[in-house]
mmCIF file of C-alpha atoms in Angstrom:
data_model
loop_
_atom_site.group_PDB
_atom_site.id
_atom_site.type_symbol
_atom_site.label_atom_id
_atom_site.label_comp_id
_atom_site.label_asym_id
_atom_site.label_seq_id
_atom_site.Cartn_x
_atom_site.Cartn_y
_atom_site.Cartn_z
ATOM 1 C CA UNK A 1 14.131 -12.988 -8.201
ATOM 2 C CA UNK A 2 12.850 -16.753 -7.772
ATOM 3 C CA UNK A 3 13.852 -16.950 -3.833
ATOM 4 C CA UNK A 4 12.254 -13.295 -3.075
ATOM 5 C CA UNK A 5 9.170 -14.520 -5.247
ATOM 6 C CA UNK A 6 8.893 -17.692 -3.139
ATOM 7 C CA UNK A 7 9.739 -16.092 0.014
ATOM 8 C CA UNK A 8 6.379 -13.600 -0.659
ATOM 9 C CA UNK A 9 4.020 -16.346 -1.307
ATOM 10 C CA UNK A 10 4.711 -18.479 1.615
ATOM 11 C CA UNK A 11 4.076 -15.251 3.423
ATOM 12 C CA UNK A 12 0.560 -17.267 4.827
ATOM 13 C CA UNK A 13 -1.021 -14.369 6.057
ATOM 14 C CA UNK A 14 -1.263 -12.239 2.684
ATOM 15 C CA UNK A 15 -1.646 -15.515 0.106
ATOM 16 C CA UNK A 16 -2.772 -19.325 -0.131
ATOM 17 C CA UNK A 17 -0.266 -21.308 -2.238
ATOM 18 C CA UNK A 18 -2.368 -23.359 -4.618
ATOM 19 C CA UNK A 19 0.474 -24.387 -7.000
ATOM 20 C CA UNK A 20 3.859 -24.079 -7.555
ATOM 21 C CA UNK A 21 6.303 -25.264 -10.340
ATOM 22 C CA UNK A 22 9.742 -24.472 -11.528
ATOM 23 C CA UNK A 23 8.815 -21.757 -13.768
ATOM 24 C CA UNK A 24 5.477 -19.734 -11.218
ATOM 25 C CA UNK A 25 3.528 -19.973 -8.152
ATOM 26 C CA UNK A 26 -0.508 -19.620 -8.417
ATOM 27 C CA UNK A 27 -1.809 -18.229 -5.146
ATOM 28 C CA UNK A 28 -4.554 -16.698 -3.610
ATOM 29 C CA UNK A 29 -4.874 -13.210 -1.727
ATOM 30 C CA UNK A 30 -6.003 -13.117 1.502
ATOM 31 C CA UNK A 31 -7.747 -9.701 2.988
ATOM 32 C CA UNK A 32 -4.614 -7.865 4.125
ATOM 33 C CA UNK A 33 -3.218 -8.139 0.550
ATOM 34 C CA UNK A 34 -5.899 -6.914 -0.855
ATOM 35 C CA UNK A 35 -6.561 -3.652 1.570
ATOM 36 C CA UNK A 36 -2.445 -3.414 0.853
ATOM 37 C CA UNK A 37 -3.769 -3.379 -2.800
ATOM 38 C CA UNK A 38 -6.597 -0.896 -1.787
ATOM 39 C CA UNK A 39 -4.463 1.534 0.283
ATOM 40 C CA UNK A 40 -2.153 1.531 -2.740
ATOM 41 C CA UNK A 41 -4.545 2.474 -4.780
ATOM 42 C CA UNK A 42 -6.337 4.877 -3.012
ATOM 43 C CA UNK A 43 -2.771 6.493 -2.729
ATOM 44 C CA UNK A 44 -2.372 6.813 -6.109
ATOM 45 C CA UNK A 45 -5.033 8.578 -6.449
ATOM 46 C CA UNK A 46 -5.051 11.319 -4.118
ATOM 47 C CA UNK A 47 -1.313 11.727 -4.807
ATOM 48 C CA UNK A 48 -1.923 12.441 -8.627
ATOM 49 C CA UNK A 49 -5.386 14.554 -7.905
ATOM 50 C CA UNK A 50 -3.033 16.485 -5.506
ATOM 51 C CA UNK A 51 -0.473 17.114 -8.063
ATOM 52 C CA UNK A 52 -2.991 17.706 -10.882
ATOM 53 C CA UNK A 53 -4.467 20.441 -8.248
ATOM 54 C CA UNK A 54 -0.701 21.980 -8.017
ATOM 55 C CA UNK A 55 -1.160 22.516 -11.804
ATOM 56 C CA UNK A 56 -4.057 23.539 -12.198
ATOM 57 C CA UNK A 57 -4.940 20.834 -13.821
ATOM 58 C CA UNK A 58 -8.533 19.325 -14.511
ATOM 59 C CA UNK A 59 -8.403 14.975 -14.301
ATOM 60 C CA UNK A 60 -11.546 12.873 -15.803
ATOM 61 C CA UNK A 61 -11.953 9.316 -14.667
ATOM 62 C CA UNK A 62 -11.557 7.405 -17.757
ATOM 63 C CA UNK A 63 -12.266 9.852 -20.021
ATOM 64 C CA UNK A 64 -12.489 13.488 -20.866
ATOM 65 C CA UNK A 65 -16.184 14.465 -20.216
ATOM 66 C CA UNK A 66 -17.988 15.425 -23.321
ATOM 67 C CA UNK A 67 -20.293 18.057 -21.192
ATOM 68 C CA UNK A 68 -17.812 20.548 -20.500
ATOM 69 C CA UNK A 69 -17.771 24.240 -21.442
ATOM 70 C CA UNK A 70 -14.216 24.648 -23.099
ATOM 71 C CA UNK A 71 -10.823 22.264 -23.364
ATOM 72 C CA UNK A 72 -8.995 23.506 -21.165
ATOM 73 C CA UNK A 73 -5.016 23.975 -22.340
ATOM 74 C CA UNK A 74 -3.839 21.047 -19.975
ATOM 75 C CA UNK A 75 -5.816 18.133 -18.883
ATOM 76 C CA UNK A 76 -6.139 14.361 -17.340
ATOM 77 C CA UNK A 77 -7.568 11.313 -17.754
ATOM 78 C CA UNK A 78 -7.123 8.573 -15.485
ATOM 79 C CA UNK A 79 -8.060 4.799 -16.381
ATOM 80 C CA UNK A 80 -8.377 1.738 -14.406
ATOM 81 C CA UNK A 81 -8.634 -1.993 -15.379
ATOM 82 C CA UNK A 82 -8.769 -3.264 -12.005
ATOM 83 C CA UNK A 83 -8.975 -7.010 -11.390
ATOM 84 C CA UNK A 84 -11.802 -8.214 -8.996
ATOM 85 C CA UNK A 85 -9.689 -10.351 -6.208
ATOM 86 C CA UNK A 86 -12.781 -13.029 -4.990
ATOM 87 C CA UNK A 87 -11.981 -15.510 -2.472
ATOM 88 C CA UNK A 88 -11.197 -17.904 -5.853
ATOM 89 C CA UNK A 89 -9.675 -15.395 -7.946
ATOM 90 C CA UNK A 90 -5.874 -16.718 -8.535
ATOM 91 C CA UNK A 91 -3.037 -14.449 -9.126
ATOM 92 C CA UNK A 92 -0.431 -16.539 -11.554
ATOM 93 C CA UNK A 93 3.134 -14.925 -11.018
ATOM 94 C CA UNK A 94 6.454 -15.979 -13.111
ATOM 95 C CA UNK A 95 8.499 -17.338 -10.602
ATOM 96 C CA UNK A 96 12.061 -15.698 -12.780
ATOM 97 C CA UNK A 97 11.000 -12.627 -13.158
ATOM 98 C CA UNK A 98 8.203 -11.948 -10.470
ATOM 99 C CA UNK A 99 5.869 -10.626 -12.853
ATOM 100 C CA UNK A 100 1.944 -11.419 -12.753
ATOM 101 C CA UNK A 101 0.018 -12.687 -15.555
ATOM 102 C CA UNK A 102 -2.697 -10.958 -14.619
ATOM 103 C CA UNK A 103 -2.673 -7.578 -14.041
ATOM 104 C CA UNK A 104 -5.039 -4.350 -13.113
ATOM 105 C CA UNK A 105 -3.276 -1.314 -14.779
ATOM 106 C CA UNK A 106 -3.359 2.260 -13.203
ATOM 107 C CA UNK A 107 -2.549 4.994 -15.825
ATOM 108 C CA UNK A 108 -2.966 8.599 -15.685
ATOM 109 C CA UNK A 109 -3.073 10.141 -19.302
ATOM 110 C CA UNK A 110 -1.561 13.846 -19.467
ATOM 111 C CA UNK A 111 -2.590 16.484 -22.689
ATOM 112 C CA UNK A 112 -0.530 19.189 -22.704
ATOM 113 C CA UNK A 113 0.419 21.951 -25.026
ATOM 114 C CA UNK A 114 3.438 20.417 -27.552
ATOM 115 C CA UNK A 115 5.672 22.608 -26.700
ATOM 116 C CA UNK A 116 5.826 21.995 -22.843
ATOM 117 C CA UNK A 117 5.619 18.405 -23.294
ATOM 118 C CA UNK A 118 9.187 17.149 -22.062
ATOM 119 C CA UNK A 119 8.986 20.004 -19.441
ATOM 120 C CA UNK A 120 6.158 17.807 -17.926
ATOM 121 C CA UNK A 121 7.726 14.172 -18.428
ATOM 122 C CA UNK A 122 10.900 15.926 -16.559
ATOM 123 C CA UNK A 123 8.577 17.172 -13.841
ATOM 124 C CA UNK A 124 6.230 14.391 -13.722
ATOM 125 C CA UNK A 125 8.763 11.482 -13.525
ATOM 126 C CA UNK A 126 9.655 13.250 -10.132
ATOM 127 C CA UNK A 127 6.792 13.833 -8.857
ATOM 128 C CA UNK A 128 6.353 9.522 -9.277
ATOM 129 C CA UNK A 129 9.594 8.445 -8.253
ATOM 130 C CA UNK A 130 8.479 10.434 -5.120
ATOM 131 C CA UNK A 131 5.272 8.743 -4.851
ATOM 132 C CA UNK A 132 7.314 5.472 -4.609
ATOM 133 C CA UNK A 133 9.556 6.553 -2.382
ATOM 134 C CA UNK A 134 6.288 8.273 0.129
ATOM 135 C CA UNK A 135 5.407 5.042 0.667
ATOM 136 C CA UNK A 136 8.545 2.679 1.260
ATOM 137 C CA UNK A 137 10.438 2.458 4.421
ATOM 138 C CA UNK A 138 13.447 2.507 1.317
ATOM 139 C CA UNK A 139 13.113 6.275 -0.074
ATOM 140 C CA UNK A 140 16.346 5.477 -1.309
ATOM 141 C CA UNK A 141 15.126 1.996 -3.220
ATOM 142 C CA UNK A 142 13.699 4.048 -6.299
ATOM 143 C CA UNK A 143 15.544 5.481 -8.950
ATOM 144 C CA UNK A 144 15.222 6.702 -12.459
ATOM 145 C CA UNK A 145 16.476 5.343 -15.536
ATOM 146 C CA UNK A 146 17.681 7.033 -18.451
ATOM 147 C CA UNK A 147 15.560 8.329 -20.828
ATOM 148 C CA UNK A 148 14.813 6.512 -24.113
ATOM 149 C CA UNK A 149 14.201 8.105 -27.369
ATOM 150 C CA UNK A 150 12.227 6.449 -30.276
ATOM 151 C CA UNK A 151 10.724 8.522 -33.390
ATOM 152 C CA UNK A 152 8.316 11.013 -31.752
ATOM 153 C CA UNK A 153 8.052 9.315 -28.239
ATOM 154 C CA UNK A 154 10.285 9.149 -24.518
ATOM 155 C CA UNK A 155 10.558 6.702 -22.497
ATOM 156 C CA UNK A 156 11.641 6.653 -18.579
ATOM 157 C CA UNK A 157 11.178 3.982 -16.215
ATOM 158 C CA UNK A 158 10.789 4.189 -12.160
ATOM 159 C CA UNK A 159 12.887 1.072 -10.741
ATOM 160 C CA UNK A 160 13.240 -0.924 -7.699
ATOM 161 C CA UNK A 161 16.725 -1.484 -7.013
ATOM 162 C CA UNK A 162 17.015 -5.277 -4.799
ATOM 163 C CA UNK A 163 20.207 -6.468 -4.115
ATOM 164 C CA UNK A 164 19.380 -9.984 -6.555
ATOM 165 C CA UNK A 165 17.871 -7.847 -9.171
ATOM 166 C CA UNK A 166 15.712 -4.690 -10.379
ATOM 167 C CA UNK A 167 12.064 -4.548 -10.768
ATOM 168 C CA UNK A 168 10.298 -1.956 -12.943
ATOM 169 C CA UNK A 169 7.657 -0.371 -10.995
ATOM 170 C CA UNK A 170 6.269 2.397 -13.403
ATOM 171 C CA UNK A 171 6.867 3.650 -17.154
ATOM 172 C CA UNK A 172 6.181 6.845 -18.346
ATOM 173 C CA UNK A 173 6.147 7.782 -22.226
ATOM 174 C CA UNK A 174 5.529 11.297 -24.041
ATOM 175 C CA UNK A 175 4.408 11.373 -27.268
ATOM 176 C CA UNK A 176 4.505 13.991 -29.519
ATOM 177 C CA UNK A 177 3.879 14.522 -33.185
ATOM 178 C CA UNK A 178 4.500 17.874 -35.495
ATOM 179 C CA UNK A 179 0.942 18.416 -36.744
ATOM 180 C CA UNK A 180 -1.043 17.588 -33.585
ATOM 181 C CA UNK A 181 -1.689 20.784 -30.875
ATOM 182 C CA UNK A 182 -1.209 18.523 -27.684
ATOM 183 C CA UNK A 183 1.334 15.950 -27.094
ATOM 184 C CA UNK A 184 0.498 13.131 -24.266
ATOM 185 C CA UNK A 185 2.438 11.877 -21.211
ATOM 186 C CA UNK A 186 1.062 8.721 -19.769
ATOM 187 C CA UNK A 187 2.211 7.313 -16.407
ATOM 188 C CA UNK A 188 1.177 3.407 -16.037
ATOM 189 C CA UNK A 189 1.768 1.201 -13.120
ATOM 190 C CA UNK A 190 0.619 -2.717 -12.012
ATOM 191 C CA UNK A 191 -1.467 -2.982 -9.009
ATOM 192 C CA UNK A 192 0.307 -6.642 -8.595
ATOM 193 C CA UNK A 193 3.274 -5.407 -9.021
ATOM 194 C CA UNK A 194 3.056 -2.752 -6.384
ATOM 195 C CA UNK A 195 1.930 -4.837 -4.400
ATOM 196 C CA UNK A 196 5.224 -7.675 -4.491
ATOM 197 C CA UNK A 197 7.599 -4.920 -4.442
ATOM 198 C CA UNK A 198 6.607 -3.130 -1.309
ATOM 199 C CA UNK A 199 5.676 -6.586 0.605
ATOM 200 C CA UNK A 200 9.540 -7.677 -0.595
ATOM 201 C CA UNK A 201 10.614 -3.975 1.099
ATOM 202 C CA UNK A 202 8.870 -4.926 3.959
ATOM 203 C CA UNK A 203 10.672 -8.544 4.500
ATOM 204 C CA UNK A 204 14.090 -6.673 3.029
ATOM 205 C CA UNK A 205 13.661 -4.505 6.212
ATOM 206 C CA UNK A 206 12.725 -6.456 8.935
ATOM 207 C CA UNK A 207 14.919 -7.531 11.690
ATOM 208 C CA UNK A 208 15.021 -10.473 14.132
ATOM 209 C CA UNK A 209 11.915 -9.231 15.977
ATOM 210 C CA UNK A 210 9.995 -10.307 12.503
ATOM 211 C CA UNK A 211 8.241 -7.175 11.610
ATOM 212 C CA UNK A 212 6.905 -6.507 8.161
ATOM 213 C CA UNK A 213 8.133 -3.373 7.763
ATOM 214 C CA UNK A 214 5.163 -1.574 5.790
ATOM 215 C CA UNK A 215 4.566 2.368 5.535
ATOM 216 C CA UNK A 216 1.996 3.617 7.456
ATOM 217 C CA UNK A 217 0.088 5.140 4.625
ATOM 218 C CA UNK A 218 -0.579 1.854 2.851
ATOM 219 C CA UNK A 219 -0.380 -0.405 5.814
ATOM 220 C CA UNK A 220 -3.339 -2.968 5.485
ATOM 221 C CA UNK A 221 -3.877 -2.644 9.608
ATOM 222 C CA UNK A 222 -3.162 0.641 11.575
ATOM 223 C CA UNK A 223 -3.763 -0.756 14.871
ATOM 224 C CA UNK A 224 -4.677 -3.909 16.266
ATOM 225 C CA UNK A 225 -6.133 -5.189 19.871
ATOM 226 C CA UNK A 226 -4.247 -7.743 21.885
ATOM 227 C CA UNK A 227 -5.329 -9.021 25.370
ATOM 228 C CA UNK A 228 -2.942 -9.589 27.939
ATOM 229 C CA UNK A 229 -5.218 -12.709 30.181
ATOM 230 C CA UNK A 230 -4.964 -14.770 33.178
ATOM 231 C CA UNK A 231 -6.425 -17.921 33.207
ATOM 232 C CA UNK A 232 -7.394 -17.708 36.703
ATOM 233 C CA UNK A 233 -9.761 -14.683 36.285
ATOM 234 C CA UNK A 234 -12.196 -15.693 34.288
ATOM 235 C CA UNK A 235 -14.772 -12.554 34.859
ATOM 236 C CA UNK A 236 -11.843 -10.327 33.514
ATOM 237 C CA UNK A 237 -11.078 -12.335 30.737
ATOM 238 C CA UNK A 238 -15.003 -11.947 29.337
ATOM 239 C CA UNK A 239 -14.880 -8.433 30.074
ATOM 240 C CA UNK A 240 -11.347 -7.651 28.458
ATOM 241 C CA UNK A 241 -12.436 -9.836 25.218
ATOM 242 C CA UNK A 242 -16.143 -7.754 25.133
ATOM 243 C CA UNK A 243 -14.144 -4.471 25.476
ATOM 244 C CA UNK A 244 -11.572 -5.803 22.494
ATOM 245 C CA UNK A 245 -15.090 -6.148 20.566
ATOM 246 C CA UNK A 246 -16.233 -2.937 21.627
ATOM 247 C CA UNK A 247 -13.228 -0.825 20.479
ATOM 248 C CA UNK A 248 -12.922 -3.061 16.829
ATOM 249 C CA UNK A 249 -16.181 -2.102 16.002
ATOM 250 C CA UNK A 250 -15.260 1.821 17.552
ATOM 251 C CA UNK A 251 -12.354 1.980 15.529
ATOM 252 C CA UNK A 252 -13.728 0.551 12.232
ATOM 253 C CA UNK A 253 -17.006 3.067 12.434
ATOM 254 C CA UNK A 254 -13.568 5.959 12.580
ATOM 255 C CA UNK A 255 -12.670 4.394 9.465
ATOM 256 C CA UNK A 256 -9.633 2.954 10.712
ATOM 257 C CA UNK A 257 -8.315 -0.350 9.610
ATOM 258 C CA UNK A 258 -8.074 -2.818 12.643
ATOM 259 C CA UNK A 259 -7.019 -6.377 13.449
ATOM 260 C CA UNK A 260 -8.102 -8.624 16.203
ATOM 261 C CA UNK A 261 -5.536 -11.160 16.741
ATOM 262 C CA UNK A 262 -6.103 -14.784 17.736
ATOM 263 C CA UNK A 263 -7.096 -13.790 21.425
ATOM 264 C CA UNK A 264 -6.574 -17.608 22.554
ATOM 265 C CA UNK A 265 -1.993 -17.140 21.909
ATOM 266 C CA UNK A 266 -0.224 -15.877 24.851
ATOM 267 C CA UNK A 267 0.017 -11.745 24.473
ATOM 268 C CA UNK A 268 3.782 -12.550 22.912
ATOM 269 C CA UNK A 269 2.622 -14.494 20.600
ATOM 270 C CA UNK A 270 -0.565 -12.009 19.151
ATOM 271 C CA UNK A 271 2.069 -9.448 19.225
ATOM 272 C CA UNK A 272 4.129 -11.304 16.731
ATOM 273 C CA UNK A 273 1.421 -11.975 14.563
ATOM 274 C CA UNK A 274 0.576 -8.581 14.122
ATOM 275 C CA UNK A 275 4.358 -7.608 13.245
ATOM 276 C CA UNK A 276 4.198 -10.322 10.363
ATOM 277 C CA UNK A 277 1.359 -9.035 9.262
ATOM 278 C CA UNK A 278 3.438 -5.106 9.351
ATOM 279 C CA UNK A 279 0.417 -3.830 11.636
ATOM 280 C CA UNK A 280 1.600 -0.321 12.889
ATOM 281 C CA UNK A 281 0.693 -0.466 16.640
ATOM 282 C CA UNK A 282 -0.587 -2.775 19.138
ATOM 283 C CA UNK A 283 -3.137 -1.405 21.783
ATOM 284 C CA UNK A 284 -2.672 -4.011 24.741
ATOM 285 C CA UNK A 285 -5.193 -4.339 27.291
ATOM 286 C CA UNK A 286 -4.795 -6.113 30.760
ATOM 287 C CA UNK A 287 -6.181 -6.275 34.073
ATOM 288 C CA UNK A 288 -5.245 -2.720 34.890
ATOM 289 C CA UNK A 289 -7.385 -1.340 32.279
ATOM 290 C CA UNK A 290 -10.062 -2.855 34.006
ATOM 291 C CA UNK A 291 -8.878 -0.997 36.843
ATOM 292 C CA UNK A 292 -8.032 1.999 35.763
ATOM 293 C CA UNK A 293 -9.052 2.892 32.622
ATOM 294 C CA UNK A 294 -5.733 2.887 30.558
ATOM 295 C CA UNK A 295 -4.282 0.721 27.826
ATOM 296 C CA UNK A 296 -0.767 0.390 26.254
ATOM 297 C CA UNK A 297 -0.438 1.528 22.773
ATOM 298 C CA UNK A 298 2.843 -0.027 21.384
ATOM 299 C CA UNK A 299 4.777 0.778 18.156
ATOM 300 C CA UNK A 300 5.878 -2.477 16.888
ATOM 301 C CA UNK A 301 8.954 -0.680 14.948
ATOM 302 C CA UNK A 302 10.151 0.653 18.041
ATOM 303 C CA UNK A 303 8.560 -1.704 20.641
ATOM 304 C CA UNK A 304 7.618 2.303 22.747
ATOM 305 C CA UNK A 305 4.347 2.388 24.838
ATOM 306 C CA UNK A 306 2.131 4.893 26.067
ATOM 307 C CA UNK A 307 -0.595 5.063 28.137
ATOM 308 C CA UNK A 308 -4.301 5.825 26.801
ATOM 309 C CA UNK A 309 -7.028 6.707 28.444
ATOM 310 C CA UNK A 310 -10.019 4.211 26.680
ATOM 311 C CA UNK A 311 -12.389 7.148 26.704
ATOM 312 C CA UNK A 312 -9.995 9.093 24.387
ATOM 313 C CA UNK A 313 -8.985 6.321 22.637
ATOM 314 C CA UNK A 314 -10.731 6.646 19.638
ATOM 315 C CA UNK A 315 -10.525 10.547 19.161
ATOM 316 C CA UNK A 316 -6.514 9.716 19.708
ATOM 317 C CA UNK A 317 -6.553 6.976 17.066
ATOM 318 C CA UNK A 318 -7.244 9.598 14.510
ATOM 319 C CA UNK A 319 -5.289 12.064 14.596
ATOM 320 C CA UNK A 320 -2.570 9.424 14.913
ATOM 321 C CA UNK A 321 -3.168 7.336 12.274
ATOM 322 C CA UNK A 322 -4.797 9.806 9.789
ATOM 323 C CA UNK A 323 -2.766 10.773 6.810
ATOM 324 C CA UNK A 324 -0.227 12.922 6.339
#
């Protein structure tokens, strides 16, 4: 995994390299990493409360609340040791292995009647290896190992299957012991980890047009705003680059993530930076919006436009780019 690990951290819009050796890299994270690491997150969580929901299931964050009425029969507890990424926080990853050496655990705690409890470890390591796969543009990446036994306790594993080498991307374990009414299935992931494997999807997938191929749901920019200018129209220029402004700050109050390239590149170039940065569309906007009202919204998987009206815009923006 060294290349693939070395390959990710010269990625210079997601990390800083502050030092590298033969054996790991220290780096930095830069703000699309960590709304990558947010989206993921957030993910998680709805996924699992959705799932709970199916169930019937009750979850407590980080622990079982003491004020309730009864226990019910089956319950959750989630828990989360996140760690705070500052501008100087450093993330420390084994170059070999591509592991960090810091790490903010996700885990979702299940307590469930003894009886049922390898029903649910069957059920629930599907309902992950899923998860993984709802939010890779590789469903077919993630797979499930065998299960382990050990005295009262089995283990499964979700895996990442790269071509140089697998990555474990979530255990699950279910304990059980004879004298104890529930047993417990616990489901634990790494943030950082998450994180490495689906940016190394991303570059795995992307073609010679560059693009960071990124799901949509955890995508750390939905949309971003490029200008197409002419030098020789000044006036237009001030009002395209005001209007660029205008539908950031639109689009952000709509509570959807946006980027504002580096308005100064030629509209080729803004447009690339935006695919290396796995951005899901590019609205463009030129002369003729001035004109007429319209801008280009481009899908930079499939380089297709469409026309917007700018008064719709927004309204447009999310429905497309809510979640599904």
């Amino acid at each position: 995994m060294k290349i693939e690990v070395e390959r990710l951290a010269q990625m210079r819009h997601f990390f800083n390299i502050l030092q590298i050796s033969d054996k790991s890299v220290k780096i930095t994270l830069n703000k699309p990493s960590k709304l990558l690491m947010k989206n993921i997150h957030t993910n998680w969580l709805k996924y699992n409360h959705v799932k709970a929901d199916k169930h019937q299931m009750p979850v407590f964050l980080n622990y079982r609340s003491p004020n309730i009425a009864y226990v019910p029969s089956v319950y959750g507890v989630i828990k989360q040791d996140i760690q705070n990424y500052t501008k100087d926080m450093v993330l420390e990853m084994d170059l070999n292995t591509g592991n960090p050496l810091k790490k903010s655990m996700l885990r979702l705690d299940l307590f469930i009647p003894q009886e049922e409890a390898m029903q649910y470890l069957i059920q629930w390591q599907r309902y992950r290896k899923y998860w993984w796969s709802s939010i890779s543009t590789t469903p077919s990446l993630f797979c499930v190992n065998d299960f382990n036994y050990q005295n009262n306790t089995a283990h499964v594993e979700i895996v990442a299957q790269f071509p140089n080498g697998h990555q474990t991307v979530e255990s699950l374990s279910c304990e059980t012991h004879p004298n104890h009414k529930y047993g417990q299935l616990s489901c634990t992931l790494c943030l950082e980890n998450a994180l490495l494997v689906l940016l190394l999807d991303g570059l795995s997938n992307s073609q010679k047009d560059e693009y960071l191929r990124l799901h949509r749901k955890i995508a750390p920019f939905k949309v971003s705003i490029a200008l197409k200018l002419d030098k020789e129209k000044e006036m237009d220029n001030i009002s395209l680059h005001k209007m660029a402004t205008l539908l950031h700050y639109k689009l952000l109050s709509n509570n959807i993530s946006t980027w504002l390239p580096d308005h100064s590149l030629p509209l080729d170039l803004q447009i690339k930076e935006n695919c290396q940065m796995g951005v899901t569309y590019t609205g463009i906007l030129e002369e003729e919006t001035l004109k007429f009202g319209f801008l280009k919204l481009m899908s930079n998987s499939t380089k297709l436009t469409e026309q917007v009206h700018l008064k719709d815009f927004c309204k447009y923006a999310s429905l497309k780019f809510r979640d599904k």
